[in-house]
Amino acid sequence: MPRVDQVELDVRKTVVFLLMVSGSLIGSGHPVALASGVKNSNDFQKASQVTLVAVQATPGSQVVDPRLGGVRTQLKQILPNHGFQLLDAKSQRILQDQSVRCDLGEGSTAEVLLRQVLDDTGKLELQLLLLHEGQAVFSTFVKTPSNQLFFLERTLMDGRHILIGVGAR
Amino acid sequence: MRCDDVIRELANPTEGRDPIELAYHLAHCKVCARKADQSIRLEQIWEATRPSDPPAETWDRIWDRVRGRLEGLPDASHSRPPRWFRLSSRNVARARSWGTVAAIGIVGVSQAAAVMLAFGLSWKSPYSTPPTGVEIRRTDAPMVVQTLSPTGHDPTVEIDEGQVVLIKTEGSQIQVIDLSSGEPADNVDRWYLAFNDVESMANPVVAMAE
């Protein structure tokens, strides 16, 4: 019959083992993969982290949403003499033919569809869509290197001036 | 890759690791590059100052001493673990907490070792610099690089490496403007950092302290 002290030692060993295993799992990034719907390492290689940010630009204003403080300089470079209000931002690791959407309000939506993770030239192919009440009002294909932001500027049907930033990696 | 991904990847490399992407991130992200540099320096300090492993005879002497002490114990306690190895009920809770601390320490040390190893490998890797051979077109002022008119099907915008493109739509016309403006004086790609900021904005990380 095991002694009480030995049981305690066994418990300690088990705790140490479990903590080491959990540490390894945390370190290996399983939470990211599980949270994004990417099921295995093979999928992970075919996936891409697509980021979409939608900003309303107001001509003549100097007001910049505090949440955009980190990119204020870049926004001012794109549209000088404008104020900026963050509408929505999304970033998801998605597979080919999956998309990321941002709500622009007033029935409008911006959507980026991952058409191809990497083509022959090492670029990602994306389709950028603007929708109003579910109907596409603008669509363009973009072939871009990874790790680069690009922007779309457009005046919506309700008169709002929108700046959309897109990047993938 | 995000900064979090890079640090995680360096701490615990996965099979799908892309060394080019990793090196590209380190070449453009000042924060991660600084962390990598610090880790390399830490590794150098450790290599320069770590105590040498004791010779085999030392271990033999220690084990002999332990064996001698065990054999010298009274018969009644011979089958029991040595006194220093036993836990009294009063000390069980303390021992548990120390066991937890030790476990966290072991995990932390192993992760740190993995980080240092990964940084060391990437530092010596031929991929340490971003791939060259791609002509990066930059201008001092924004420049229209494409004008597209829809012809029944959706147009395709081609973006080159290093370009920061603004797609401007007016009516039925699409203008593609390159906003990039030469190499920054401090060699930090602000647009790349902006990408990191936007990504963090979309997936904010909440830091918690006990």
Short mmCIF file of C-alpha atoms in Angstrom, two decimals:
data_model
loop_
_atom_site.label_atom_id
_atom_site.label_comp_id
_atom_site.label_asym_id
_atom_site.label_seq_id
_atom_site.Cartn_x
_atom_site.Cartn_y
_atom_site.Cartn_z
CA MET A 1 0.00 0.00 0.00
CA PRO A 2 1.54 3.34 -0.99
CA ARG A 3 2.46 5.68 1.79
CA VAL A 4 0.91 9.13 2.08
CA ASP A 5 4.24 10.84 1.41
CA GLN A 6 4.75 8.85 -1.77
CA VAL A 7 1.25 9.77 -2.95
CA GLU A 8 2.08 13.41 -2.39
CA LEU A 9 5.25 13.00 -4.41
CA ASP A 10 3.32 11.33 -7.21
CA VAL A 11 0.88 14.25 -7.22
CA ARG A 12 3.75 16.68 -7.46
CA LYS A 13 5.28 14.79 -10.36
CA THR A 14 1.93 14.74 -12.16
CA VAL A 15 1.46 18.49 -11.67
CA VAL A 16 4.95 19.18 -13.01
CA PHE A 17 4.31 16.96 -16.03
CA LEU A 18 0.94 18.57 -16.82
CA LEU A 19 2.37 22.07 -16.54
CA MET A 20 5.20 21.19 -18.90
CA VAL A 21 2.79 19.71 -21.44
CA SER A 22 0.45 22.71 -21.22
CA GLY A 23 3.40 25.09 -21.57
CA SER A 24 4.51 23.33 -24.71
CA LEU A 25 1.00 23.45 -26.15
CA ILE A 26 0.68 27.16 -25.40
CA GLY A 27 4.10 27.82 -26.90
CA SER A 28 3.34 25.94 -30.09
CA GLY A 29 0.54 28.27 -31.02
CA HIS A 30 -2.33 25.81 -30.86
CA PRO A 31 -4.75 28.49 -29.59
CA VAL A 32 -4.28 30.56 -32.73
CA ALA A 33 -4.91 27.63 -35.04
CA LEU A 34 -7.89 26.35 -33.09
CA ALA A 35 -9.50 29.77 -32.76
CA SER A 36 -9.35 30.54 -36.45
CA GLY A 37 -10.89 27.39 -37.81
CA VAL A 38 -7.64 26.24 -39.39
CA LYS A 39 -7.72 22.58 -38.46
CA ASN A 40 -4.24 21.20 -39.05
CA SER A 41 -0.69 22.19 -39.95
CA ASN A 42 -1.32 21.45 -43.63
CA ASP A 43 -4.23 23.89 -43.63
CA PHE A 44 -2.09 26.35 -41.71
CA GLN A 45 0.35 26.50 -44.63
CA LYS A 46 -2.45 27.09 -47.14
CA ALA A 47 -4.01 29.80 -45.00
CA SER A 48 -3.30 33.47 -44.82
CA GLN A 49 -3.89 36.08 -42.14
CA VAL A 50 -6.09 38.66 -43.83
CA THR A 51 -6.60 42.02 -42.18
CA LEU A 52 -9.26 44.54 -43.09
CA VAL A 53 -9.81 47.95 -41.51
CA ALA A 54 -12.51 50.42 -42.43
CA VAL A 55 -12.20 54.10 -41.62
CA GLN A 56 -14.55 56.98 -42.30
CA ALA A 57 -12.67 60.04 -43.54
CA THR A 58 -14.09 63.49 -42.98
CA PRO A 59 -12.68 66.31 -45.16
CA GLY A 60 -11.56 69.40 -43.26
CA SER A 61 -11.69 67.71 -39.85
CA GLN A 62 -8.66 67.27 -37.61
CA VAL A 63 -10.30 64.74 -35.29
CA VAL A 64 -8.67 61.34 -35.31
CA ASP A 65 -10.20 58.40 -33.47
CA PRO A 66 -7.83 57.55 -30.58
CA ARG A 67 -7.92 53.89 -31.63
CA LEU A 68 -6.24 54.96 -34.85
CA GLY A 69 -3.44 56.78 -33.03
CA GLY A 70 -0.83 54.25 -34.14
CA VAL A 71 -1.55 54.80 -37.83
CA ARG A 72 -2.43 58.50 -37.70
CA THR A 73 0.67 59.57 -39.63
CA GLN A 74 0.01 57.07 -42.41
CA LEU A 75 -3.66 58.04 -42.68
CA LYS A 76 -2.69 61.73 -42.89
CA GLN A 77 -0.25 60.81 -45.64
CA ILE A 78 -3.00 59.10 -47.63
CA LEU A 79 -5.64 61.76 -47.08
CA PRO A 80 -4.21 65.05 -45.83
CA ASN A 81 -6.62 67.47 -44.12
CA HIS A 82 -9.05 64.75 -43.12
CA GLY A 83 -10.32 63.49 -39.78
CA PHE A 84 -10.64 59.74 -39.27
CA GLN A 85 -13.13 57.55 -37.44
CA LEU A 86 -12.63 53.80 -37.09
CA LEU A 87 -15.67 51.89 -38.32
CA ASP A 88 -14.51 48.30 -38.01
CA ALA A 89 -11.38 46.17 -38.10
CA LYS A 90 -11.09 42.44 -38.65
CA SER A 91 -8.13 40.12 -38.91
CA GLN A 92 -8.53 36.40 -39.46
CA ARG A 93 -6.47 33.48 -40.64
CA ILE A 94 -8.52 32.11 -43.52
CA LEU A 95 -8.22 29.51 -46.22
CA GLN A 96 -8.55 29.99 -49.96
CA ASP A 97 -12.07 31.09 -51.01
CA GLN A 98 -12.89 32.24 -47.50
CA SER A 99 -13.43 35.89 -46.72
CA VAL A 100 -13.21 38.56 -44.05
CA ARG A 101 -15.92 41.20 -43.69
CA CYS A 102 -16.13 44.61 -42.09
CA ASP A 103 -19.36 46.37 -41.28
CA LEU A 104 -19.39 49.92 -42.66
CA GLY A 105 -22.79 50.76 -41.20
CA GLU A 106 -25.92 51.97 -43.04
CA GLY A 107 -26.23 48.59 -44.79
CA SER A 108 -22.78 48.69 -46.35
CA THR A 109 -20.11 46.03 -46.00
CA ALA A 110 -16.53 45.63 -47.13
CA GLU A 111 -15.36 42.12 -47.90
CA VAL A 112 -12.03 40.62 -48.85
CA LEU A 113 -12.01 37.19 -50.42
CA LEU A 114 -8.78 35.16 -50.46
CA ARG A 115 -8.64 33.91 -54.06
CA GLN A 116 -5.17 32.43 -53.99
CA VAL A 117 -2.68 32.15 -51.15
CA LEU A 118 0.44 32.38 -53.32
CA ASP A 119 0.58 32.55 -57.11
CA ASP A 120 3.57 31.88 -59.40
CA THR A 121 5.04 35.29 -58.59
CA GLY A 122 4.76 34.78 -54.84
CA LYS A 123 1.84 37.16 -54.53
CA LEU A 124 -1.50 36.69 -52.86
CA GLU A 125 -4.61 37.22 -54.91
CA LEU A 126 -7.50 38.94 -53.18
CA GLN A 127 -10.87 40.17 -54.30
CA LEU A 128 -12.05 43.34 -52.63
CA LEU A 129 -15.79 43.91 -52.64
CA LEU A 130 -18.04 46.68 -51.42
CA LEU A 131 -21.61 45.65 -50.84
CA HIS A 132 -24.75 47.58 -50.11
CA GLU A 133 -27.72 45.63 -48.77
CA GLY A 134 -25.96 42.45 -49.93
CA GLN A 135 -25.46 43.65 -53.51
CA ALA A 136 -21.94 44.25 -54.82
CA VAL A 137 -21.45 47.89 -55.80
CA PHE A 138 -17.72 47.64 -56.40
CA SER A 139 -15.32 44.78 -56.99
CA THR A 140 -11.69 44.52 -57.92
CA PHE A 141 -9.01 41.86 -57.88
CA VAL A 142 -5.70 42.71 -56.26
CA LYS A 143 -2.44 40.80 -56.57
CA THR A 144 -0.20 41.88 -53.75
CA PRO A 145 2.96 40.71 -52.01
CA SER A 146 2.36 39.59 -48.44
CA ASN A 147 3.16 41.89 -45.53
CA GLN A 148 2.00 45.00 -47.42
CA LEU A 149 -1.00 47.16 -46.78
CA PHE A 150 -2.98 48.66 -49.61
CA PHE A 151 -5.92 51.01 -49.45
CA LEU A 152 -9.18 51.69 -51.21
CA GLU A 153 -10.80 55.10 -51.16
CA ARG A 154 -14.41 55.48 -52.17
CA THR A 155 -17.48 57.58 -51.54
CA LEU A 156 -20.38 55.37 -50.54
CA MET A 157 -23.95 55.74 -51.78
CA ASP A 158 -24.89 57.54 -48.57
CA GLY A 159 -22.20 60.15 -49.21
CA ARG A 160 -19.72 58.97 -46.61
CA HIS A 161 -16.07 58.98 -47.60
CA ILE A 162 -14.52 55.61 -46.75
CA LEU A 163 -10.93 54.46 -46.58
CA ILE A 164 -10.35 50.73 -46.41
CA GLY A 165 -6.99 49.20 -45.57
CA VAL A 166 -6.21 45.61 -46.54
CA GLY A 167 -3.20 43.41 -45.90
CA ALA A 168 -2.42 39.73 -45.85
CA ARG A 169 0.40 37.51 -44.71
CA MET B 1 3.43 37.34 -39.55
CA ARG B 2 2.46 39.30 -36.47
CA CYS B 3 4.94 40.11 -33.75
CA ASP B 4 3.19 37.60 -31.48
CA ASP B 5 3.48 34.92 -34.16
CA VAL B 6 7.17 35.66 -34.65
CA ILE B 7 7.98 35.46 -30.94
CA ARG B 8 5.92 32.28 -30.59
CA GLU B 9 7.54 30.78 -33.66
CA LEU B 10 10.99 31.58 -32.37
CA ALA B 11 10.15 30.24 -28.93
CA ASN B 12 8.70 27.03 -30.26
CA PRO B 13 9.30 26.49 -33.99
CA THR B 14 6.61 24.65 -35.91
CA GLU B 15 6.99 22.42 -38.96
CA GLY B 16 5.31 24.98 -41.18
CA ARG B 17 7.77 27.67 -40.23
CA ASP B 18 8.72 29.99 -43.08
CA PRO B 19 12.28 31.25 -42.47
CA ILE B 20 11.98 33.85 -45.25
CA GLU B 21 8.86 35.35 -43.74
CA LEU B 22 10.47 35.26 -40.32
CA ALA B 23 13.61 36.96 -41.55
CA TYR B 24 11.52 39.50 -43.43
CA HIS B 25 9.64 40.36 -40.25
CA LEU B 26 12.85 40.68 -38.24
CA ALA B 27 14.32 42.88 -40.97
CA HIS B 28 11.35 45.24 -40.87
CA CYS B 29 10.16 45.14 -37.26
CA LYS B 30 12.44 47.11 -35.01
CA VAL B 31 10.82 45.79 -31.83
CA CYS B 32 11.24 42.11 -32.70
CA ALA B 33 14.72 42.73 -34.07
CA ARG B 34 15.67 44.33 -30.75
CA LYS B 35 14.30 41.33 -28.86
CA ALA B 36 16.24 39.02 -31.13
CA ASP B 37 19.38 41.04 -30.53
CA GLN B 38 18.87 40.95 -26.77
CA SER B 39 18.36 37.21 -26.84
CA ILE B 40 21.53 36.71 -28.84
CA ARG B 41 23.47 38.83 -26.37
CA LEU B 42 21.96 36.88 -23.49
CA GLU B 43 22.99 33.68 -25.17
CA GLN B 44 26.52 35.01 -25.65
CA ILE B 45 26.71 36.03 -21.99
CA TRP B 46 25.45 32.62 -20.93
CA GLU B 47 27.97 30.85 -23.13
CA ALA B 48 30.77 33.03 -21.76
CA THR B 49 29.88 32.73 -18.10
CA ARG B 50 28.13 29.42 -17.57
CA PRO B 51 29.86 27.06 -15.15
CA SER B 52 31.53 24.05 -16.64
CA ASP B 53 29.90 20.66 -16.10
CA PRO B 54 31.40 18.80 -13.12
CA PRO B 55 33.58 15.84 -14.06
CA ALA B 56 32.25 12.30 -13.77
CA GLU B 57 34.34 11.65 -10.64
CA THR B 58 32.51 14.44 -8.83
CA TRP B 59 29.18 12.82 -9.57
CA ASP B 60 30.54 9.47 -8.38
CA ARG B 61 31.67 11.04 -5.11
CA ILE B 62 28.26 12.65 -4.56
CA TRP B 63 26.41 9.40 -5.18
CA ASP B 64 28.79 7.51 -2.92
CA ARG B 65 28.09 10.00 -0.16
CA VAL B 66 24.33 9.71 -0.65
CA ARG B 67 24.51 5.93 -0.68
CA GLY B 68 26.64 5.99 2.46
CA ARG B 69 24.13 8.15 4.30
CA LEU B 70 21.22 5.91 3.24
CA GLU B 71 23.02 2.78 4.38
CA GLY B 72 23.88 4.37 7.73
CA LEU B 73 20.21 4.98 8.62
CA PRO B 74 18.47 2.76 11.25
CA ASP B 75 16.61 -0.35 9.98
CA ALA B 76 13.16 0.99 10.91
CA SER B 77 13.56 3.86 8.53
CA HIS B 78 15.57 1.94 5.94
CA SER B 79 12.59 1.32 3.68
CA ARG B 80 11.43 4.89 4.01
CA PRO B 81 12.79 7.74 1.93
CA PRO B 82 15.52 9.79 3.61
CA ARG B 83 14.34 12.47 6.02
CA TRP B 84 15.17 15.32 3.70
CA PHE B 85 13.08 13.60 1.03
CA ARG B 86 9.97 13.14 3.20
CA LEU B 87 7.23 15.69 3.44
CA SER B 88 5.52 16.37 6.72
CA SER B 89 1.85 17.28 6.47
CA ARG B 90 2.73 20.80 7.56
CA ASN B 91 5.10 21.17 4.64
CA VAL B 92 2.96 19.53 1.98
CA ALA B 93 1.26 22.78 0.96
CA ARG B 94 4.58 24.60 0.84
CA ALA B 95 6.13 21.78 -1.15
CA ARG B 96 3.24 21.86 -3.59
CA SER B 97 3.68 25.57 -4.18
CA TRP B 98 7.41 25.08 -4.64
CA GLY B 99 6.68 22.23 -7.01
CA THR B 100 4.45 24.53 -9.05
CA VAL B 101 7.09 27.25 -9.08
CA ALA B 102 9.68 24.71 -10.13
CA ALA B 103 7.40 23.45 -12.91
CA ILE B 104 6.80 26.96 -14.21
CA GLY B 105 10.52 27.57 -13.99
CA ILE B 106 11.29 24.44 -15.98
CA VAL B 107 8.77 25.37 -18.65
CA GLY B 108 10.05 28.94 -18.77
CA VAL B 109 13.68 27.86 -19.02
CA SER B 110 12.88 25.36 -21.78
CA GLN B 111 10.91 27.98 -23.71
CA ALA B 112 13.73 30.52 -23.26
CA ALA B 113 16.23 27.95 -24.45
CA ALA B 114 14.08 27.32 -27.53
CA VAL B 115 13.88 31.07 -28.20
CA MET B 116 17.63 31.47 -27.95
CA LEU B 117 18.23 28.47 -30.17
CA ALA B 118 15.76 29.71 -32.76
CA PHE B 119 17.26 33.20 -32.79
CA GLY B 120 20.71 31.72 -33.08
CA LEU B 121 19.66 29.62 -36.08
CA SER B 122 17.88 32.47 -37.82
CA TRP B 123 20.85 34.74 -37.19
CA LYS B 124 23.17 32.39 -39.04
CA SER B 125 20.60 31.48 -41.67
CA PRO B 126 21.13 32.47 -45.31
CA TYR B 127 17.60 33.93 -45.12
CA SER B 128 18.64 36.56 -42.58
CA THR B 129 18.24 39.27 -45.17
CA PRO B 130 15.08 39.74 -47.21
CA PRO B 131 15.15 38.23 -50.68
CA THR B 132 16.61 40.56 -53.27
CA GLY B 133 16.24 40.80 -57.01
CA VAL B 134 12.84 42.48 -56.89
CA GLU B 135 12.94 46.02 -58.14
CA ILE B 136 11.19 48.32 -55.69
CA ARG B 137 9.73 51.34 -57.35
CA ARG B 138 9.48 54.29 -55.02
CA THR B 139 8.82 57.92 -55.69
CA ASP B 140 9.15 61.09 -53.68
CA ALA B 141 5.53 62.03 -54.32
CA PRO B 142 2.39 59.94 -54.81
CA MET B 143 2.18 58.76 -58.39
CA VAL B 144 -0.61 57.29 -60.45
CA VAL B 145 0.73 53.96 -61.64
CA GLN B 146 -2.40 52.49 -63.24
CA THR B 147 -5.68 53.79 -64.55
CA LEU B 148 -8.27 51.09 -65.11
CA SER B 149 -11.64 51.33 -66.75
CA PRO B 150 -14.06 48.48 -66.09
CA THR B 151 -14.78 46.55 -69.28
CA GLY B 152 -17.47 44.16 -68.16
CA HIS B 153 -15.25 42.21 -65.80
CA ASP B 154 -13.58 43.23 -62.57
CA PRO B 155 -10.17 44.84 -63.09
CA THR B 156 -7.01 43.45 -61.52
CA VAL B 157 -4.62 45.71 -59.64
CA GLU B 158 -1.00 44.54 -59.54
CA ILE B 159 1.04 45.68 -56.58
CA ASP B 160 4.82 45.36 -56.55
CA GLU B 161 7.01 44.69 -53.55
CA GLY B 162 7.54 47.86 -51.52
CA GLN B 163 4.64 49.76 -53.02
CA VAL B 164 1.99 51.30 -50.83
CA VAL B 165 -0.99 51.51 -53.12
CA LEU B 166 -4.14 53.59 -52.88
CA ILE B 167 -6.94 52.40 -55.15
CA LYS B 168 -9.08 55.44 -55.77
CA THR B 169 -12.44 54.97 -57.39
CA GLU B 170 -14.23 57.89 -59.00
CA GLY B 171 -17.31 57.01 -61.00
CA SER B 172 -16.40 54.16 -63.31
CA GLN B 173 -12.68 54.87 -63.28
CA ILE B 174 -10.10 53.36 -60.96
CA GLN B 175 -6.85 55.13 -60.25
CA VAL B 176 -3.99 53.26 -58.61
CA ILE B 177 -1.64 55.58 -56.75
CA ASP B 178 1.74 54.62 -55.27
CA LEU B 179 2.17 56.37 -51.94
CA SER B 180 5.59 54.99 -51.04
CA SER B 181 8.27 57.64 -50.78
CA GLY B 182 11.82 56.36 -50.74
CA GLU B 183 13.80 54.55 -48.08
CA PRO B 184 13.24 55.91 -44.57
CA ALA B 185 16.26 57.55 -42.94
CA ASP B 186 16.17 55.25 -39.90
CA ASN B 187 15.62 52.12 -42.01
CA VAL B 188 12.26 51.44 -40.32
CA ASP B 189 9.36 50.69 -42.63
CA ARG B 190 6.52 52.74 -41.08
CA TRP B 191 3.93 51.09 -43.31
CA TYR B 192 4.97 47.70 -42.05
CA LEU B 193 4.59 48.92 -38.48
CA ALA B 194 1.22 50.38 -39.46
CA PHE B 195 0.21 46.92 -40.70
CA ASN B 196 1.12 45.50 -37.28
CA ASP B 197 -0.90 48.25 -35.59
CA VAL B 198 -3.96 47.60 -37.74
CA GLU B 199 -3.74 43.88 -37.07
CA SER B 200 -3.47 44.46 -33.35
CA MET B 201 -6.43 46.84 -33.59
CA ALA B 202 -8.49 44.03 -35.08
CA ASN B 203 -7.36 41.46 -32.53
CA PRO B 204 -6.54 43.35 -29.36
CA VAL B 205 -4.53 41.47 -26.76
CA VAL B 206 -5.54 42.01 -23.16
CA ALA B 207 -2.66 41.89 -20.70
CA MET B 208 -3.59 40.70 -17.23
CA ALA B 209 -1.65 40.86 -14.02
CA GLU B 210 -2.34 38.92 -10.88
#
